[in-house]
Amino acid sequence: MPVHEYLVRADCEGYVERYPAEPFVLACDMKVVSLEHHPDRTKSRSQYKELLKMRLQENPEKDYQAMYYLANEEWGSGNVAAAEELFLEIYKNDSAQLDVIGAAMSLGDIYAAKKDEDAAQMWYQRAIIDKETFEVVCYIEPYIKLVN
C-alpha cells in the first residue's frame, strides 16, 4: 500500500516485531497501548491525497480507514461535495463503530458549516446512536456538538 502506518516498540516485552508485517494484527501482551502518529518529514504532504486515492484503487475490498482519511483531506482542501460523498459511504457501509461515529460527526460539521442546523443536528444525533444496535454510544463529542 502506498500509504502506511506502523507500530514500533516502546518498552514492551510482549512485542513481536515492527508492523505491518501482517496488517491489522498486533500480538503484544501490553496492559496499555500508546499510539502516536508522527508525520514522515521525508515525504511531501502534497502527495498524500493522491496516495490515498491510489490506496483505495489498489485495495479490492473497501478500505474505510483510507476513505475516512481521504474524506478529511477533501474537506480540508475545500472539496466539500467529495468529502460529503465519502463520509456518507462510510456511514452507510462501514461496520466499525468509531469510523461511523466519525463520519456522522463530520457530516454534522459539514452541514453546520453550510448553516443547515436541522441536518447538522440529525447527523450529531446519529453519531450518538449505534446504527446497528440502536444503543447509545459513550463518546462525548457528539453530545458537545448537540449542546452548542
PDB file of C-alpha atoms in Angstrom:
ATOM      1  CA  MET A   1       0.000   0.000   0.000  1.00  0.00           C
ATOM      2  CA  PRO A   2       1.366   3.439  -0.822  1.00  0.00           C
ATOM      3  CA  VAL A   3       0.225   4.938   2.489  1.00  0.00           C
ATOM      4  CA  HIS A   4       1.008   3.028   5.640  1.00  0.00           C
ATOM      5  CA  GLU A   5       1.206   3.358   9.358  1.00  0.00           C
ATOM      6  CA  TYR A   6       3.037   1.036  11.665  1.00  0.00           C
ATOM      7  CA  LEU A   7       3.599   0.377  15.331  1.00  0.00           C
ATOM      8  CA  VAL A   8       7.057   0.398  16.856  1.00  0.00           C
ATOM      9  CA  ARG A   9       8.252  -0.986  20.145  1.00  0.00           C
ATOM     10  CA  ALA A  10       8.114   1.216  23.209  1.00  0.00           C
ATOM     11  CA  ASP A  11       9.347  -0.931  26.098  1.00  0.00           C
ATOM     12  CA  CYS A  12       7.058  -3.893  25.606  1.00  0.00           C
ATOM     13  CA  GLU A  13       8.374  -7.364  26.316  1.00  0.00           C
ATOM     14  CA  GLY A  14       5.469  -8.994  24.502  1.00  0.00           C
ATOM     15  CA  TYR A  15       6.046  -7.074  21.289  1.00  0.00           C
ATOM     16  CA  VAL A  16       6.791  -9.400  18.397  1.00  0.00           C
ATOM     17  CA  GLU A  17       8.123  -7.161  15.606  1.00  0.00           C
ATOM     18  CA  ARG A  18       7.526  -3.969  13.677  1.00  0.00           C
ATOM     19  CA  TYR A  19       4.128  -3.810  11.993  1.00  0.00           C
ATOM     20  CA  PRO A  20       2.621  -4.079   9.426  1.00  0.00           C
ATOM     21  CA  ALA A  21       4.373  -7.374   8.877  1.00  0.00           C
ATOM     22  CA  GLU A  22       0.803  -8.650   8.838  1.00  0.00           C
ATOM     23  CA  PRO A  23      -1.520  -5.644   8.526  1.00  0.00           C
ATOM     24  CA  PHE A  24      -4.053  -5.097  11.286  1.00  0.00           C
ATOM     25  CA  VAL A  25      -2.502  -7.714  13.586  1.00  0.00           C
ATOM     26  CA  LEU A  26      -0.916  -6.842  16.915  1.00  0.00           C
ATOM     27  CA  ALA A  27       0.479  -9.563  19.131  1.00  0.00           C
ATOM     28  CA  CYS A  28       1.564  -7.844  22.303  1.00  0.00           C
ATOM     29  CA  ASP A  29       0.876  -8.550  25.965  1.00  0.00           C
ATOM     30  CA  MET A  30       0.833  -4.879  26.932  1.00  0.00           C
ATOM     31  CA  LYS A  31      -1.544  -3.582  29.571  1.00  0.00           C
ATOM     32  CA  VAL A  32      -1.555  -0.114  27.996  1.00  0.00           C
ATOM     33  CA  VAL A  33      -1.056   0.787  24.353  1.00  0.00           C
ATOM     34  CA  SER A  34       0.229   4.215  23.434  1.00  0.00           C
ATOM     35  CA  LEU A  35      -0.352   5.041  19.789  1.00  0.00           C
ATOM     36  CA  GLU A  36       1.357   8.137  18.472  1.00  0.00           C
ATOM     37  CA  HIS A  37       1.042   9.480  14.936  1.00  0.00           C
ATOM     38  CA  HIS A  38       4.090  11.299  13.610  1.00  0.00           C
ATOM     39  CA  PRO A  39       4.376  12.694  10.083  1.00  0.00           C
ATOM     40  CA  ASP A  40       7.063  11.349   7.782  1.00  0.00           C
ATOM     41  CA  ARG A  41       9.009  14.545   7.169  1.00  0.00           C
ATOM     42  CA  THR A  42      10.848  12.969   4.235  1.00  0.00           C
ATOM     43  CA  LYS A  43       7.626  12.869   2.188  1.00  0.00           C
ATOM     44  CA  SER A  44       5.724  15.793   0.781  1.00  0.00           C
ATOM     45  CA  ARG A  45       2.270  16.362   2.239  1.00  0.00           C
ATOM     46  CA  SER A  46       1.101  17.461  -1.213  1.00  0.00           C
ATOM     47  CA  GLN A  47       1.151  13.837  -2.397  1.00  0.00           C
ATOM     48  CA  TYR A  48      -0.970  12.491   0.460  1.00  0.00           C
ATOM     49  CA  LYS A  49      -4.362  12.853  -1.221  1.00  0.00           C
ATOM     50  CA  GLU A  50      -3.185  11.144  -4.404  1.00  0.00           C
ATOM     51  CA  LEU A  51      -1.601   8.336  -2.378  1.00  0.00           C
ATOM     52  CA  LEU A  52      -4.873   7.783  -0.532  1.00  0.00           C
ATOM     53  CA  LYS A  53      -6.756   7.638  -3.836  1.00  0.00           C
ATOM     54  CA  MET A  54      -4.211   5.110  -5.120  1.00  0.00           C
ATOM     55  CA  ARG A  55      -4.590   3.047  -1.953  1.00  0.00           C
ATOM     56  CA  LEU A  56      -8.362   2.920  -2.456  1.00  0.00           C
ATOM     57  CA  GLN A  57      -7.979   1.912  -6.109  1.00  0.00           C
ATOM     58  CA  GLU A  58      -5.460  -0.836  -5.311  1.00  0.00           C
ATOM     59  CA  ASN A  59      -7.497  -2.346  -2.489  1.00  0.00           C
ATOM     60  CA  PRO A  60     -10.217  -4.653  -3.842  1.00  0.00           C
ATOM     61  CA  GLU A  61     -12.081  -4.523  -0.518  1.00  0.00           C
ATOM     62  CA  LYS A  62     -13.445  -1.266   0.793  1.00  0.00           C
ATOM     63  CA  ASP A  63     -10.756   0.373   2.909  1.00  0.00           C
ATOM     64  CA  TYR A  64     -12.909   2.649   5.030  1.00  0.00           C
ATOM     65  CA  GLN A  65      -9.996   3.919   7.099  1.00  0.00           C
ATOM     66  CA  ALA A  66      -8.263   5.238   3.973  1.00  0.00           C
ATOM     67  CA  MET A  67     -11.620   6.544   2.747  1.00  0.00           C
ATOM     68  CA  TYR A  68     -12.060   8.414   6.036  1.00  0.00           C
ATOM     69  CA  TYR A  69      -8.609   9.992   5.704  1.00  0.00           C
ATOM     70  CA  LEU A  70      -9.339  10.927   2.091  1.00  0.00           C
ATOM     71  CA  ALA A  71     -12.681  12.464   3.081  1.00  0.00           C
ATOM     72  CA  ASN A  72     -10.892  14.605   5.674  1.00  0.00           C
ATOM     73  CA  GLU A  73      -8.299  15.651   3.099  1.00  0.00           C
ATOM     74  CA  GLU A  74     -11.019  16.560   0.589  1.00  0.00           C
ATOM     75  CA  TRP A  75     -12.889  18.551   3.218  1.00  0.00           C
ATOM     76  CA  GLY A  76      -9.724  20.305   4.370  1.00  0.00           C
ATOM     77  CA  SER A  77      -8.877  21.324   0.807  1.00  0.00           C
ATOM     78  CA  GLY A  78     -12.358  22.753   0.245  1.00  0.00           C
ATOM     79  CA  ASN A  79     -13.855  19.928  -1.824  1.00  0.00           C
ATOM     80  CA  VAL A  80     -16.892  19.620   0.431  1.00  0.00           C
ATOM     81  CA  ALA A  81     -19.032  17.683  -2.068  1.00  0.00           C
ATOM     82  CA  ALA A  82     -16.420  14.926  -2.406  1.00  0.00           C
ATOM     83  CA  ALA A  83     -15.934  14.807   1.366  1.00  0.00           C
ATOM     84  CA  GLU A  84     -19.677  14.580   1.961  1.00  0.00           C
ATOM     85  CA  GLU A  85     -19.988  11.722  -0.553  1.00  0.00           C
ATOM     86  CA  LEU A  86     -17.131   9.788   1.065  1.00  0.00           C
ATOM     87  CA  PHE A  87     -18.431  10.323   4.619  1.00  0.00           C
ATOM     88  CA  LEU A  88     -21.883   9.132   3.509  1.00  0.00           C
ATOM     89  CA  GLU A  89     -20.392   5.970   2.011  1.00  0.00           C
ATOM     90  CA  ILE A  90     -18.507   5.285   5.228  1.00  0.00           C
ATOM     91  CA  TYR A  91     -21.615   5.865   7.329  1.00  0.00           C
ATOM     92  CA  LYS A  92     -23.774   3.592   5.179  1.00  0.00           C
ATOM     93  CA  ASN A  93     -21.341   0.718   4.688  1.00  0.00           C
ATOM     94  CA  ASP A  94     -18.658   0.567   7.372  1.00  0.00           C
ATOM     95  CA  SER A  95     -19.199  -1.639  10.389  1.00  0.00           C
ATOM     96  CA  ALA A  96     -16.504  -0.104  12.622  1.00  0.00           C
ATOM     97  CA  GLN A  97     -18.294   1.994  15.222  1.00  0.00           C
ATOM     98  CA  LEU A  98     -15.591   4.662  15.511  1.00  0.00           C
ATOM     99  CA  ASP A  99     -15.473   5.192  11.732  1.00  0.00           C
ATOM    100  CA  VAL A 100     -19.257   5.512  11.597  1.00  0.00           C
ATOM    101  CA  ILE A 101     -19.318   7.950  14.519  1.00  0.00           C
ATOM    102  CA  GLY A 102     -16.512   9.980  12.947  1.00  0.00           C
ATOM    103  CA  ALA A 103     -18.315  10.072   9.598  1.00  0.00           C
ATOM    104  CA  ALA A 104     -21.571  11.177  11.235  1.00  0.00           C
ATOM    105  CA  MET A 105     -19.743  13.843  13.250  1.00  0.00           C
ATOM    106  CA  SER A 106     -18.012  15.127  10.122  1.00  0.00           C
ATOM    107  CA  LEU A 107     -21.298  15.207   8.212  1.00  0.00           C
ATOM    108  CA  GLY A 108     -22.773  17.199  11.089  1.00  0.00           C
ATOM    109  CA  ASP A 109     -19.866  19.628  10.877  1.00  0.00           C
ATOM    110  CA  ILE A 110     -20.275  19.949   7.100  1.00  0.00           C
ATOM    111  CA  TYR A 111     -23.969  20.784   7.451  1.00  0.00           C
ATOM    112  CA  ALA A 112     -23.262  23.159  10.346  1.00  0.00           C
ATOM    113  CA  ALA A 113     -20.773  24.991   8.099  1.00  0.00           C
ATOM    114  CA  LYS A 114     -23.496  25.176   5.430  1.00  0.00           C
ATOM    115  CA  LYS A 115     -25.791  26.736   8.090  1.00  0.00           C
ATOM    116  CA  ASP A 116     -28.212  23.775   7.793  1.00  0.00           C
ATOM    117  CA  GLU A 117     -28.753  23.337  11.525  1.00  0.00           C
ATOM    118  CA  ASP A 118     -31.510  20.699  11.184  1.00  0.00           C
ATOM    119  CA  ALA A 119     -29.291  18.402   9.107  1.00  0.00           C
ATOM    120  CA  ALA A 120     -26.319  19.074  11.396  1.00  0.00           C
ATOM    121  CA  GLN A 121     -28.363  18.137  14.473  1.00  0.00           C
ATOM    122  CA  MET A 122     -29.624  14.971  12.730  1.00  0.00           C
ATOM    123  CA  TRP A 123     -26.048  13.831  11.985  1.00  0.00           C
ATOM    124  CA  TYR A 124     -24.847  14.621  15.516  1.00  0.00           C
ATOM    125  CA  GLN A 125     -27.757  12.551  16.851  1.00  0.00           C
ATOM    126  CA  ARG A 126     -26.799   9.708  14.509  1.00  0.00           C
ATOM    127  CA  ALA A 127     -23.303   9.857  15.989  1.00  0.00           C
ATOM    128  CA  ILE A 128     -24.838   9.126  19.405  1.00  0.00           C
ATOM    129  CA  ILE A 129     -26.926   6.086  18.419  1.00  0.00           C
ATOM    130  CA  ASP A 130     -25.183   2.939  17.124  1.00  0.00           C
ATOM    131  CA  LYS A 131     -26.757   2.305  13.708  1.00  0.00           C
ATOM    132  CA  GLU A 132     -26.588  -1.495  14.113  1.00  0.00           C
ATOM    133  CA  THR A 133     -27.749  -1.990  17.702  1.00  0.00           C
ATOM    134  CA  PHE A 134     -29.577   1.324  18.263  1.00  0.00           C
ATOM    135  CA  GLU A 135     -27.790   1.584  21.588  1.00  0.00           C
ATOM    136  CA  VAL A 136     -26.420   4.885  22.859  1.00  0.00           C
ATOM    137  CA  VAL A 137     -22.660   5.094  22.372  1.00  0.00           C
ATOM    138  CA  CYS A 138     -20.437   6.544  25.042  1.00  0.00           C
ATOM    139  CA  TYR A 139     -18.412   9.183  23.227  1.00  0.00           C
ATOM    140  CA  ILE A 140     -18.720  12.738  24.462  1.00  0.00           C
ATOM    141  CA  GLU A 141     -18.003  14.651  21.238  1.00  0.00           C
ATOM    142  CA  PRO A 142     -21.479  14.272  19.671  1.00  0.00           C
ATOM    143  CA  TYR A 143     -23.126  15.473  22.881  1.00  0.00           C
ATOM    144  CA  ILE A 144     -20.910  18.568  22.944  1.00  0.00           C
ATOM    145  CA  LYS A 145     -21.872  19.353  19.348  1.00  0.00           C
ATOM    146  CA  LEU A 146     -25.585  18.957  20.145  1.00  0.00           C
ATOM    147  CA  VAL A 147     -25.356  21.371  23.074  1.00  0.00           C
ATOM    148  CA  ASN A 148     -23.598  24.063  21.054  1.00  0.00           C
TER     149      ASN A 148
END
